[in-house]
PDB file of C-alpha atoms in Angstrom:
ATOM      1  CA  UNK A1424      28.634 -65.870 -10.083  1.00  0.00           C
ATOM      2  CA  UNK A1425      26.034 -68.507 -10.441  1.00  0.00           C
ATOM      3  CA  UNK A1426      22.738 -67.663 -12.405  1.00  0.00           C
ATOM      4  CA  UNK A1427      20.985 -67.664  -8.975  1.00  0.00           C
ATOM      5  CA  UNK A1428      23.435 -65.084  -7.595  1.00  0.00           C
ATOM      6  CA  UNK A1429      23.102 -62.768 -10.862  1.00  0.00           C
ATOM      7  CA  UNK A1430      19.341 -63.266 -10.695  1.00  0.00           C
ATOM      8  CA  UNK A1431      18.778 -62.076  -7.330  1.00  0.00           C
ATOM      9  CA  UNK A1432      18.442 -58.307  -8.144  1.00  0.00           C
ATOM     10  CA  UNK A1433      15.647 -59.036 -10.728  1.00  0.00           C
ATOM     11  CA  UNK A1434      13.887 -61.623  -8.434  1.00  0.00           C
ATOM     12  CA  UNK A1435      13.671 -59.072  -5.702  1.00  0.00           C
ATOM     13  CA  UNK A1436      12.244 -56.505  -8.301  1.00  0.00           C
ATOM     14  CA  UNK A1437       9.828 -59.309  -9.640  1.00  0.00           C
ATOM     15  CA  UNK A1438       8.544 -59.932  -6.120  1.00  0.00           C
ATOM     16  CA  UNK A1439       8.061 -56.167  -5.417  1.00  0.00           C
ATOM     17  CA  UNK A1440       6.345 -55.658  -8.842  1.00  0.00           C
ATOM     18  CA  UNK A1441       4.022 -58.347  -8.219  1.00  0.00           C
ATOM     19  CA  UNK A1442       2.964 -57.297  -4.809  1.00  0.00           C
ATOM     20  CA  UNK A1443       2.345 -53.745  -5.971  1.00  0.00           C
ATOM     21  CA  UNK A1444       0.066 -54.592  -8.945  1.00  0.00           C
ATOM     22  CA  UNK A1445      -2.809 -52.104  -9.101  1.00  0.00           C
ATOM     23  CA  UNK A1446      -6.396 -53.208  -9.091  1.00  0.00           C
ATOM     24  CA  UNK A1447      -9.080 -51.804 -11.432  1.00  0.00           C
ATOM     25  CA  UNK A1448     -12.793 -51.013 -10.728  1.00  0.00           C
ATOM     26  CA  UNK A1449     -15.090 -52.805 -13.105  1.00  0.00           C
ATOM     27  CA  UNK A1450     -16.068 -49.513 -14.582  1.00  0.00           C
ATOM     28  CA  UNK A1451     -12.386 -48.703 -15.296  1.00  0.00           C
ATOM     29  CA  UNK A1452     -11.929 -52.067 -16.879  1.00  0.00           C
ATOM     30  CA  UNK A1453     -15.035 -51.890 -18.806  1.00  0.00           C
ATOM     31  CA  UNK A1454     -15.828 -48.281 -19.748  1.00  0.00           C
ATOM     32  CA  UNK A1455     -17.891 -49.423 -22.674  1.00  0.00           C
ATOM     33  CA  UNK A1456     -19.132 -53.126 -21.856  1.00  0.00           C
ATOM     34  CA  UNK A1457     -20.862 -53.541 -25.082  1.00  0.00           C
ATOM     35  CA  UNK A1458     -17.496 -53.155 -26.791  1.00  0.00           C
ATOM     36  CA  UNK A1459     -15.753 -55.606 -24.537  1.00  0.00           C
ATOM     37  CA  UNK A1460     -15.176 -59.206 -24.172  1.00  0.00           C
ATOM     38  CA  UNK A1461     -13.890 -61.925 -21.679  1.00  0.00           C
ATOM     39  CA  UNK A1462     -11.935 -64.740 -23.163  1.00  0.00           C
ATOM     40  CA  UNK A1463     -11.408 -67.617 -20.884  1.00  0.00           C
ATOM     41  CA  UNK A1464      -8.885 -70.337 -21.750  1.00  0.00           C
ATOM     42  CA  UNK A1465      -8.908 -73.998 -20.444  1.00  0.00           C
ATOM     43  CA  UNK A1466     -11.222 -73.453 -17.419  1.00  0.00           C
ATOM     44  CA  UNK A1467     -12.058 -77.104 -17.647  1.00  0.00           C
ATOM     45  CA  UNK A1468     -12.125 -79.994 -15.154  1.00  0.00           C
ATOM     46  CA  UNK A1469      -8.972 -81.522 -16.489  1.00  0.00           C
ATOM     47  CA  UNK A1470      -6.862 -78.459 -15.117  1.00  0.00           C
ATOM     48  CA  UNK A1471      -8.721 -77.472 -12.149  1.00  0.00           C
ATOM     49  CA  UNK A1472     -10.119 -80.638 -10.592  1.00  0.00           C
ATOM     50  CA  UNK A1473      -9.301 -83.974 -11.961  1.00  0.00           C
ATOM     51  CA  UNK A1474      -6.503 -85.706 -14.148  1.00  0.00           C
ATOM     52  CA  UNK A1475      -2.895 -85.732 -13.880  1.00  0.00           C
ATOM     53  CA  UNK A1476      -2.619 -82.095 -14.992  1.00  0.00           C
ATOM     54  CA  UNK A1477      -5.136 -80.687 -12.466  1.00  0.00           C
ATOM     55  CA  UNK A1478      -3.893 -78.454  -9.785  1.00  0.00           C
ATOM     56  CA  UNK A1479      -5.210 -76.991  -6.476  1.00  0.00           C
ATOM     57  CA  UNK A1480      -3.456 -73.813  -7.118  1.00  0.00           C
ATOM     58  CA  UNK A1481      -5.244 -73.532 -10.634  1.00  0.00           C
ATOM     59  CA  UNK A1482      -8.563 -74.601  -9.111  1.00  0.00           C
ATOM     60  CA  UNK A1483      -8.467 -71.457  -6.957  1.00  0.00           C
ATOM     61  CA  UNK A1484      -9.098 -69.281  -9.953  1.00  0.00           C
ATOM     62  CA  UNK A1485     -12.691 -70.660 -10.311  1.00  0.00           C
ATOM     63  CA  UNK A1486     -14.585 -68.198  -8.057  1.00  0.00           C
ATOM     64  CA  UNK A1487     -12.765 -65.017  -9.100  1.00  0.00           C
ATOM     65  CA  UNK A1488     -13.561 -65.914 -12.953  1.00  0.00           C
ATOM     66  CA  UNK A1489     -17.214 -66.512 -12.123  1.00  0.00           C
ATOM     67  CA  UNK A1490     -17.512 -63.417 -10.125  1.00  0.00           C
ATOM     68  CA  UNK A1491     -15.926 -61.503 -12.993  1.00  0.00           C
ATOM     69  CA  UNK A1492     -18.309 -62.889 -15.510  1.00  0.00           C
ATOM     70  CA  UNK A1493     -21.226 -62.293 -13.465  1.00  0.00           C
ATOM     71  CA  UNK A1494     -20.410 -58.807 -12.775  1.00  0.00           C
ATOM     72  CA  UNK A1495     -19.363 -58.006 -16.499  1.00  0.00           C
ATOM     73  CA  UNK A1496     -22.654 -59.479 -17.589  1.00  0.00           C
ATOM     74  CA  UNK A1497     -24.751 -57.294 -15.194  1.00  0.00           C
ATOM     75  CA  UNK A1498     -22.747 -54.383 -16.617  1.00  0.00           C
ATOM     76  CA  UNK A1499     -23.944 -55.114 -20.144  1.00  0.00           C
ATOM     77  CA  UNK A1500     -21.017 -57.299 -21.592  1.00  0.00           C
ATOM     78  CA  UNK A1501     -22.250 -59.922 -23.800  1.00  0.00           C
ATOM     79  CA  UNK A1502     -19.314 -61.549 -25.493  1.00  0.00           C
ATOM     80  CA  UNK A1503     -17.747 -64.228 -23.387  1.00  0.00           C
ATOM     81  CA  UNK A1504     -15.704 -66.841 -25.353  1.00  0.00           C
ATOM     82  CA  UNK A1505     -14.524 -70.202 -23.814  1.00  0.00           C
ATOM     83  CA  UNK A1506     -11.470 -71.617 -25.547  1.00  0.00           C
ATOM     84  CA  UNK A1507     -10.733 -75.098 -24.284  1.00  0.00           C
ATOM     85  CA  UNK A1508      -8.607 -78.184 -24.945  1.00  0.00           C
ATOM     86  CA  UNK A1509     -10.682 -81.101 -26.529  1.00  0.00           C
ATOM     87  CA  UNK A1510      -7.937 -83.604 -27.736  1.00  0.00           C
ATOM     88  CA  UNK A1511      -8.005 -86.707 -29.932  1.00  0.00           C
ATOM     89  CA  UNK A1512      -5.945 -89.598 -29.029  1.00  0.00           C
ATOM     90  CA  UNK A1513      -3.229 -88.814 -31.614  1.00  0.00           C
ATOM     91  CA  UNK A1514      -2.710 -85.270 -30.243  1.00  0.00           C
ATOM     92  CA  UNK A1515       0.907 -84.330 -30.771  1.00  0.00           C
ATOM     93  CA  UNK A1516       0.896 -82.447 -27.522  1.00  0.00           C
ATOM     94  CA  UNK A1517       0.760 -85.589 -25.461  1.00  0.00           C
ATOM     95  CA  UNK A1518       4.403 -86.177 -26.185  1.00  0.00           C
ATOM     96  CA  UNK A1519       5.255 -83.372 -23.796  1.00  0.00           C
ATOM     97  CA  UNK A1520       2.319 -83.433 -21.270  1.00  0.00           C
ATOM     98  CA  UNK A1521       0.823 -86.902 -21.463  1.00  0.00           C
ATOM     99  CA  UNK A1522      -2.865 -87.632 -22.410  1.00  0.00           C
ATOM    100  CA  UNK A1523      -5.349 -85.133 -20.991  1.00  0.00           C
ATOM    101  CA  UNK A1524      -8.629 -83.460 -21.819  1.00  0.00           C
ATOM    102  CA  UNK A1525      -9.698 -86.105 -24.221  1.00  0.00           C
ATOM    103  CA  UNK A1526     -12.849 -85.291 -26.377  1.00  0.00           C
ATOM    104  CA  UNK A1527     -15.980 -86.723 -24.701  1.00  0.00           C
ATOM    105  CA  UNK A1528     -14.457 -87.181 -21.268  1.00  0.00           C
ATOM    106  CA  UNK A1529     -15.154 -85.220 -17.988  1.00  0.00           C
ATOM    107  CA  UNK A1530     -11.680 -83.692 -18.053  1.00  0.00           C
ATOM    108  CA  UNK A1531     -12.574 -81.754 -21.305  1.00  0.00           C
ATOM    109  CA  UNK A1532     -15.699 -80.396 -19.867  1.00  0.00           C
ATOM    110  CA  UNK A1533     -16.326 -76.775 -18.897  1.00  0.00           C
ATOM    111  CA  UNK A1534     -16.361 -76.473 -15.168  1.00  0.00           C
ATOM    112  CA  UNK A1535     -19.824 -76.690 -13.594  1.00  0.00           C
ATOM    113  CA  UNK A1536     -19.521 -73.259 -12.105  1.00  0.00           C
ATOM    114  CA  UNK A1537     -19.608 -71.716 -15.535  1.00  0.00           C
ATOM    115  CA  UNK A1538     -22.243 -74.124 -16.841  1.00  0.00           C
ATOM    116  CA  UNK A1539     -24.330 -73.018 -13.871  1.00  0.00           C
ATOM    117  CA  UNK A1540     -24.378 -69.440 -14.968  1.00  0.00           C
ATOM    118  CA  UNK A1541     -27.799 -68.444 -16.119  1.00  0.00           C
ATOM    119  CA  UNK A1542     -26.228 -67.021 -19.303  1.00  0.00           C
ATOM    120  CA  UNK A1543     -24.001 -69.926 -20.025  1.00  0.00           C
ATOM    121  CA  UNK A1544     -25.914 -70.825 -23.128  1.00  0.00           C
ATOM    122  CA  UNK A1545     -25.209 -67.473 -24.631  1.00  0.00           C
ATOM    123  CA  UNK A1546     -21.474 -67.910 -24.423  1.00  0.00           C
ATOM    124  CA  UNK A1547     -19.549 -69.400 -27.217  1.00  0.00           C
ATOM    125  CA  UNK A1548     -17.129 -72.275 -27.057  1.00  0.00           C
ATOM    126  CA  UNK A1549     -14.137 -72.934 -29.378  1.00  0.00           C
ATOM    127  CA  UNK A1550     -12.039 -76.002 -29.078  1.00  0.00           C
ATOM    128  CA  UNK A1551      -8.231 -76.185 -29.709  1.00  0.00           C
ATOM    129  CA  UNK A1552      -5.755 -79.083 -30.079  1.00  0.00           C
ATOM    130  CA  UNK A1553      -2.565 -77.293 -29.018  1.00  0.00           C
ATOM    131  CA  UNK A1554      -1.418 -74.692 -26.496  1.00  0.00           C
ATOM    132  CA  UNK A1555      -2.227 -71.771 -28.807  1.00  0.00           C
ATOM    133  CA  UNK A1556      -5.778 -70.433 -28.768  1.00  0.00           C
ATOM    134  CA  UNK A1557      -6.167 -69.495 -32.450  1.00  0.00           C
ATOM    135  CA  UNK A1558      -4.789 -72.535 -34.557  1.00  0.00           C
ATOM    136  CA  UNK A1559      -7.290 -74.299 -36.800  1.00  0.00           C
ATOM    137  CA  UNK A1560     -10.371 -73.561 -34.723  1.00  0.00           C
ATOM    138  CA  UNK A1561     -12.260 -70.341 -35.951  1.00  0.00           C
ATOM    139  CA  UNK A1562     -10.740 -67.947 -33.238  1.00  0.00           C
ATOM    140  CA  UNK A1563      -9.733 -65.360 -35.714  1.00  0.00           C
ATOM    141  CA  UNK A1564     -13.210 -65.377 -37.406  1.00  0.00           C
ATOM    142  CA  UNK A1565     -14.772 -64.595 -33.940  1.00  0.00           C
ATOM    143  CA  UNK A1566     -12.517 -61.717 -33.555  1.00  0.00           C
ATOM    144  CA  UNK A1567     -13.126 -60.502 -37.004  1.00  0.00           C
ATOM    145  CA  UNK A1568     -16.904 -60.556 -36.347  1.00  0.00           C
ATOM    146  CA  UNK A1569     -16.328 -58.082 -33.431  1.00  0.00           C
ATOM    147  CA  UNK A1570     -14.006 -55.322 -35.050  1.00  0.00           C
ATOM    148  CA  UNK A1571     -15.345 -52.825 -32.618  1.00  0.00           C
ATOM    149  CA  UNK A1572     -13.817 -54.389 -29.574  1.00  0.00           C
ATOM    150  CA  UNK A1573     -12.075 -52.067 -27.309  1.00  0.00           C
ATOM    151  CA  UNK A1574     -11.212 -54.352 -24.314  1.00  0.00           C
ATOM    152  CA  UNK A1575     -10.519 -57.937 -24.075  1.00  0.00           C
ATOM    153  CA  UNK A1576      -9.900 -59.376 -20.649  1.00  0.00           C
ATOM    154  CA  UNK A1577      -8.021 -62.764 -20.783  1.00  0.00           C
ATOM    155  CA  UNK A1578      -8.647 -65.254 -17.995  1.00  0.00           C
ATOM    156  CA  UNK A1579      -7.850 -68.846 -17.323  1.00  0.00           C
ATOM    157  CA  UNK A1580      -4.757 -71.237 -17.096  1.00  0.00           C
ATOM    158  CA  UNK A1581      -2.040 -71.636 -16.838  1.00  0.00           C
ATOM    159  CA  UNK A1582      -0.171 -68.341 -16.666  1.00  0.00           C
ATOM    160  CA  UNK A1583       2.977 -69.502 -18.458  1.00  0.00           C
ATOM    161  CA  UNK A1584       1.409 -71.557 -21.293  1.00  0.00           C
ATOM    162  CA  UNK A1585      -2.094 -71.108 -22.719  1.00  0.00           C
ATOM    163  CA  UNK A1586      -2.996 -67.941 -20.841  1.00  0.00           C
ATOM    164  CA  UNK A1587       0.267 -66.446 -21.900  1.00  0.00           C
ATOM    165  CA  UNK A1588      -0.274 -67.588 -25.479  1.00  0.00           C
ATOM    166  CA  UNK A1589      -3.731 -66.036 -25.567  1.00  0.00           C
ATOM    167  CA  UNK A1590      -2.952 -62.674 -24.084  1.00  0.00           C
ATOM    168  CA  UNK A1591       0.325 -62.308 -26.333  1.00  0.00           C
ATOM    169  CA  UNK A1592      -1.597 -63.377 -29.312  1.00  0.00           C
ATOM    170  CA  UNK A1593      -4.259 -60.836 -28.884  1.00  0.00           C
ATOM    171  CA  UNK A1594      -1.640 -58.054 -28.138  1.00  0.00           C
ATOM    172  CA  UNK A1595       0.540 -58.967 -31.094  1.00  0.00           C
ATOM    173  CA  UNK A1596      -2.342 -59.321 -33.498  1.00  0.00           C
ATOM    174  CA  UNK A1597      -3.730 -55.880 -32.320  1.00  0.00           C
ATOM    175  CA  UNK A1598      -0.092 -54.420 -32.859  1.00  0.00           C
ATOM    176  CA  UNK A1599       0.219 -55.915 -36.354  1.00  0.00           C
ATOM    177  CA  UNK A1600      -3.202 -54.658 -37.415  1.00  0.00           C
ATOM    178  CA  UNK A1601      -2.985 -51.355 -35.827  1.00  0.00           C
ATOM    179  CA  UNK A1602      -5.933 -51.968 -33.374  1.00  0.00           C
ATOM    180  CA  UNK A1603      -5.819 -50.049 -30.129  1.00  0.00           C
ATOM    181  CA  UNK A1604      -7.881 -52.339 -27.890  1.00  0.00           C
ATOM    182  CA  UNK A1605      -6.647 -53.127 -24.338  1.00  0.00           C
ATOM    183  CA  UNK A1606      -5.702 -56.555 -23.277  1.00  0.00           C
ATOM    184  CA  UNK A1607      -6.228 -56.872 -19.550  1.00  0.00           C
ATOM    185  CA  UNK A1608      -4.942 -59.851 -17.511  1.00  0.00           C
ATOM    186  CA  UNK A1609      -6.267 -59.896 -13.724  1.00  0.00           C
ATOM    187  CA  UNK A1610      -3.684 -61.803 -11.759  1.00  0.00           C
ATOM    188  CA  UNK A1611      -6.336 -63.380  -9.454  1.00  0.00           C
ATOM    189  CA  UNK A1612      -7.924 -65.035 -12.675  1.00  0.00           C
ATOM    190  CA  UNK A1613      -4.789 -66.997 -13.786  1.00  0.00           C
ATOM    191  CA  UNK A1614      -2.365 -69.406 -12.038  1.00  0.00           C
ATOM    192  CA  UNK A1615      -0.075 -72.260 -12.873  1.00  0.00           C
ATOM    193  CA  UNK A1616       0.963 -75.509 -11.240  1.00  0.00           C
ATOM    194  CA  UNK A1617       3.961 -76.262  -9.077  1.00  0.00           C
ATOM    195  CA  UNK A1618       6.316 -79.258  -9.321  1.00  0.00           C
ATOM    196  CA  UNK A1619       9.426 -79.265  -7.222  1.00  0.00           C
ATOM    197  CA  UNK A1620      12.847 -80.495  -8.367  1.00  0.00           C
ATOM    198  CA  UNK A1621      12.724 -83.129  -5.680  1.00  0.00           C
ATOM    199  CA  UNK A1622       9.193 -84.266  -6.654  1.00  0.00           C
ATOM    200  CA  UNK A1623       9.996 -84.431 -10.389  1.00  0.00           C
ATOM    201  CA  UNK A1624      13.032 -86.716  -9.839  1.00  0.00           C
ATOM    202  CA  UNK A1625      10.822 -89.918 -10.019  1.00  0.00           C
ATOM    203  CA  UNK A1626       8.413 -88.694 -12.412  1.00  0.00           C
ATOM    204  CA  UNK A1627       8.428 -88.401 -16.255  1.00  0.00           C
ATOM    205  CA  UNK A1628       7.999 -84.669 -15.828  1.00  0.00           C
ATOM    206  CA  UNK A1629      10.147 -81.572 -15.551  1.00  0.00           C
ATOM    207  CA  UNK A1630      10.239 -79.416 -12.451  1.00  0.00           C
ATOM    208  CA  UNK A1631       8.048 -76.275 -12.594  1.00  0.00           C
ATOM    209  CA  UNK A1632       8.189 -73.544 -10.124  1.00  0.00           C
ATOM    210  CA  UNK A1633       4.842 -72.278  -9.955  1.00  0.00           C
ATOM    211  CA  UNK A1634       5.308 -69.100  -7.979  1.00  0.00           C
ATOM    212  CA  UNK A1635       8.403 -68.046 -10.093  1.00  0.00           C
ATOM    213  CA  UNK A1636       6.935 -68.852 -13.536  1.00  0.00           C
ATOM    214  CA  UNK A1637       3.539 -67.174 -12.616  1.00  0.00           C
ATOM    215  CA  UNK A1638       5.386 -63.838 -11.738  1.00  0.00           C
ATOM    216  CA  UNK A1639       7.809 -64.319 -14.499  1.00  0.00           C
ATOM    217  CA  UNK A1640       5.242 -64.593 -17.281  1.00  0.00           C
ATOM    218  CA  UNK A1641       2.853 -61.973 -15.897  1.00  0.00           C
ATOM    219  CA  UNK A1642       5.775 -59.564 -15.942  1.00  0.00           C
ATOM    220  CA  UNK A1643       6.738 -60.500 -19.540  1.00  0.00           C
ATOM    221  CA  UNK A1644       3.122 -59.933 -20.553  1.00  0.00           C
ATOM    222  CA  UNK A1645       3.350 -56.523 -18.963  1.00  0.00           C
ATOM    223  CA  UNK A1646       6.635 -55.853 -20.791  1.00  0.00           C
ATOM    224  CA  UNK A1647       4.716 -56.243 -24.015  1.00  0.00           C
ATOM    225  CA  UNK A1648       2.097 -53.704 -23.297  1.00  0.00           C
ATOM    226  CA  UNK A1649      -0.643 -56.182 -21.669  1.00  0.00           C
ATOM    227  CA  UNK A1650      -2.494 -54.564 -18.740  1.00  0.00           C
ATOM    228  CA  UNK A1651      -1.620 -56.897 -15.957  1.00  0.00           C
ATOM    229  CA  UNK A1652      -3.630 -55.903 -12.604  1.00  0.00           C
ATOM    230  CA  UNK A1653      -4.064 -57.578  -9.418  1.00  0.00           C
ATOM    231  CA  UNK A1654      -7.836 -58.011  -9.764  1.00  0.00           C
ATOM    232  CA  UNK A1655     -10.844 -56.277 -11.261  1.00  0.00           C
ATOM    233  CA  UNK A1656     -12.931 -55.222  -8.141  1.00  0.00           C
ATOM    234  CA  UNK A1657     -16.580 -55.837  -8.200  1.00  0.00           C
ATOM    235  CA  UNK A1658     -19.084 -53.029  -7.455  1.00  0.00           C
ATOM    236  CA  UNK A1659     -20.155 -53.266  -3.749  1.00  0.00           C
ATOM    237  CA  UNK A1660     -23.770 -53.187  -4.618  1.00  0.00           C
ATOM    238  CA  UNK A1661     -23.632 -56.279  -6.933  1.00  0.00           C
TER     239      UNK A1661
END
C-alpha cells in the first residue's frame, strides 16, 4: 500500500475531528480574566498582507483576533503580548524562507487593525529572530512576572510553525514546572499558507498543503493537551 492509501483512515478521522471542534463562550474561556493572557504571534504585515510570505488564507484571521482582543479586554483581561519577527539582514532563517520581516520595514510592523485598538499602547511587544517564541528575547521573563496565570490563549500564524511552537512551548513549560494553566488555541484565530506541488515546481520553495498541515498540527496540539476549539464566541451584548 502507498502512504496515501495507508493514511486514508486517519485523514478521514482528521477531517471529522476538525469539523466537530467545539466552541467556547468567552466566560468559559476566561473564567478569571485578570489571571488570563492572550499571546499573539507574528500578526504582522509580512505574513498577512505584503511580502513573499504573505497569504490571503492567513490574512483572514485578522478580524477574529481583533474581535477576541476587544471582547477579552472588555471582560477585564489586561495581559496581551505580541511576539513578532523583526529580523536583521544576517538572520539564519533566511536560508529556509528567504528574507522577510526585516527590522524597520513595513513587513515587520504590527497590523494596523491591532495598532488601532484603543488599548494598543498597553500591550507589550517582544521581537524574535527565529520560529521559536522564547529564544533570546525576554519571553520567559514576561511569563515569570505573571506566575498567577491560569489561562493563555494563543493566536496568530502560522499553524504549523510559529503558532505551533508557541502553544507547545507554553504547554511543555507548564508541564515541566507543574503549572496547571490552560493553553487554548481557537482554530479561527490561526491559519497557514498553501503552495501546491504543481506551483512549487518552478519556485525555490517546497510544496505546503495548507489544509492538511493546518488540521494535522492542530490535532497534534490537542494530542499534547492543548485545548483546541473552533472559536471563542463573543457575548451577544458586546
